[in-house]
């Protein structure tokens, strides 16, 4: 992938974050998501790529989401073929509630780089470079914690793990805390925590939880680029949410899509199954401030953003701070945003 494309992708997440920011704290997560999707699609379609969304937040019948299989970019014969994994807002609820750690995120790579899978649940276990090869999602979480502690030369009481604060994880959180491990319970948005596990100055030792598959693949790009490790498992909805008629109907669709796309369910996928090579770019722009990135600040007609850009081949980590001068008369994109 051309290095210049990396910076072009940073403009995509900046635009999506700015669009989402207009809905910050307004209690309407769907409107925030729709605004971010429109902005992201607009920017992607200006790029000199033959792009395809291989995993995203929705299927084609769930538009305006960036749907799986959607073609993006100018798509000329001379343009580079690119696969895209996206989450226009990682943390739609926390954006609507004005809470911290909401991001706009995107990963890009070659044509066959990313796992192609439906938008469904994914169980995830993440560690940083020091513990690469030490995790196994087939083992109990306690055993993984002990292996990581041993590798790092720490006591269990010195470990810190991030776990999504969902009802499905309440007993797991309690059990981990009984071991003496410090738990950071995050309300939503596990991409930021996954990246923090792998950064040189990150304070998290592990991330665990059942969240979204798109977020898992996007995070996998950053984890691979940073030399960390990840195990994942696609899980049908009824196993996570119960056997209501609604969930069973969704599960049937998921199983059919997995068969069609030739991806296994309830089977552990390693990092190389999720992200197959290092020619990747991970980009995230903060919507609200958190431990990974600063959120958007608005001062009159100026909006400031902070973006994390990670390139896999060079393992380069950049933080880009930008000021955006907002003038609707001169900016077609911002006219979409309700800023």
Coordinates of C-alpha atoms in Angstrom, one line a residue, residues 166-316:
X166 CA -22.1 -5.9 30.0
X167 CA -24.5 -8.2 31.9
X168 CA -23.0 -11.2 30.1
X169 CA -19.6 -10.5 31.8
X170 CA -20.8 -9.7 35.3
X171 CA -19.8 -13.2 36.7
X172 CA -16.5 -13.2 34.8
X173 CA -15.6 -9.7 36.2
X174 CA -16.4 -11.0 39.7
X175 CA -14.3 -14.1 39.3
X176 CA -11.4 -12.2 37.9
X177 CA -11.5 -9.7 40.8
X178 CA -11.5 -12.6 43.3
X179 CA -8.2 -13.6 41.8
X180 CA -6.9 -10.2 42.8
X181 CA -6.6 -8.9 39.2
X182 CA -7.5 -5.3 38.6
X183 CA -10.4 -5.0 36.3
X184 CA -11.1 -1.9 34.2
X185 CA -14.8 -2.3 33.3
X186 CA -15.4 -0.3 30.0
X187 CA -19.0 0.5 29.1
X188 CA -18.5 0.2 25.3
X189 CA -15.8 0.6 22.7
X190 CA -13.2 -2.1 23.1
X191 CA -11.0 -1.0 20.2
X192 CA -9.2 1.7 22.3
X193 CA -8.5 -0.8 25.1
X194 CA -7.2 -3.4 22.7
X195 CA -4.8 -0.9 21.2
X196 CA -3.7 0.2 24.7
X197 CA -2.6 -3.3 25.5
X198 CA 0.0 -3.1 22.7
X199 CA 1.3 0.4 23.0
X200 CA 4.8 0.9 24.6
X201 CA 3.3 3.1 27.3
X202 CA 0.0 1.3 27.7
X203 CA -1.1 0.4 31.2
X204 CA -3.4 -2.6 30.3
X205 CA -2.0 -6.2 30.3
X206 CA -5.0 -7.8 28.6
X207 CA -8.4 -7.2 27.1
X208 CA -11.2 -9.8 27.2
X209 CA -14.9 -9.7 26.2
X210 CA -17.6 -10.6 23.8
X211 CA -18.2 -7.6 21.5
X212 CA -18.6 -6.9 17.8
X213 CA -16.7 -8.7 15.0
X214 CA -16.0 -5.5 13.0
X215 CA -14.4 -3.9 16.0
X216 CA -12.4 -7.1 16.5
X217 CA -10.9 -7.1 13.0
X218 CA -10.2 -3.4 13.1
X219 CA -8.4 -3.8 16.4
X220 CA -6.6 -6.8 15.0
X221 CA -4.9 -4.6 12.5
X222 CA -3.5 -2.4 15.2
X223 CA -2.5 -5.3 17.3
X224 CA -0.6 -7.0 14.4
X225 CA 1.0 -3.7 13.4
X226 CA 2.2 -3.2 17.0
X227 CA 3.4 -6.8 17.5
X228 CA 0.8 -7.9 20.0
X229 CA -1.4 -11.0 19.9
X230 CA -5.1 -11.8 19.8
X231 CA -7.4 -14.8 19.8
X232 CA -11.0 -14.5 18.7
X233 CA -14.1 -16.6 18.2
X234 CA -17.3 -15.8 16.2
X235 CA -20.3 -16.5 18.4
X236 CA -24.0 -16.7 17.2
X237 CA -26.3 -14.2 18.8
X238 CA -28.5 -16.7 20.7
X239 CA -25.5 -17.9 22.6
X240 CA -24.9 -14.4 23.8
X241 CA -28.4 -12.9 24.1
X242 CA -30.6 -15.9 24.7
X243 CA -33.2 -17.9 22.6
X244 CA -35.9 -15.4 22.0
X245 CA -37.6 -15.6 18.6
X246 CA -35.9 -12.4 17.6
X247 CA -32.4 -13.7 18.5
X248 CA -33.1 -17.1 16.9
X249 CA -34.1 -15.4 13.7
X250 CA -30.9 -13.3 13.7
X251 CA -28.8 -16.4 14.5
X252 CA -30.2 -18.3 11.5
X253 CA -29.1 -15.4 9.3
X254 CA -25.7 -15.3 10.9
X255 CA -25.2 -19.0 10.4
X256 CA -26.2 -18.8 6.8
X257 CA -23.9 -15.9 6.2
X258 CA -21.0 -17.6 7.9
X259 CA -21.5 -20.7 5.7
X260 CA -21.7 -18.6 2.6
X261 CA -18.5 -16.7 3.5
X262 CA -16.8 -19.9 4.7
X263 CA -15.9 -18.7 8.2
X264 CA -16.2 -20.9 11.2
X265 CA -18.2 -20.2 14.3
X266 CA -17.2 -21.2 17.9
X267 CA -13.7 -22.0 16.6
X268 CA -10.7 -20.0 17.9
X269 CA -9.2 -17.7 15.3
X270 CA -5.6 -16.5 15.7
X271 CA -4.4 -13.1 14.8
X272 CA -3.1 -14.2 11.5
X273 CA -6.6 -15.5 10.6
X274 CA -8.0 -12.0 11.3
X275 CA -5.2 -10.0 9.6
X276 CA -3.1 -12.0 7.2
X277 CA -0.1 -9.6 6.5
X278 CA 1.7 -6.5 7.7
X279 CA 0.9 -4.2 4.8
X280 CA -1.8 -2.5 6.8
X281 CA -2.9 0.8 8.2
X282 CA -4.9 1.4 11.4
X283 CA -6.4 4.9 11.9
X284 CA -8.5 6.2 14.8
X285 CA -9.7 9.7 15.6
X286 CA -11.0 10.6 19.0
X287 CA -14.7 11.8 19.2
X288 CA -14.6 12.1 23.0
X289 CA -11.5 12.2 25.1
X290 CA -10.1 9.0 26.7
X291 CA -7.0 7.2 27.6
X292 CA -6.0 6.6 23.9
X293 CA -6.9 9.9 22.2
X294 CA -8.1 13.4 23.0
X295 CA -11.6 14.1 21.8
X296 CA -12.8 16.9 19.5
X297 CA -12.7 20.5 20.8
X298 CA -14.8 23.2 19.2
X299 CA -13.8 26.9 19.4
X300 CA -16.0 29.0 17.2
X301 CA -15.5 27.9 13.6
X302 CA -12.4 25.8 14.5
X303 CA -12.6 22.1 15.5
X304 CA -9.5 20.3 16.7
X305 CA -9.0 16.6 16.3
X306 CA -6.4 14.0 17.4
X307 CA -5.7 11.0 15.3
X308 CA -3.7 7.9 15.8
X309 CA -2.0 6.5 12.7
X310 CA -0.2 3.1 12.8
X311 CA 1.5 1.6 9.8
X312 CA 2.2 -2.2 9.9
X313 CA 5.2 -2.5 7.6
X314 CA 7.3 0.1 9.4
X315 CA 5.6 -0.3 12.8
X316 CA 5.4 3.5 12.9

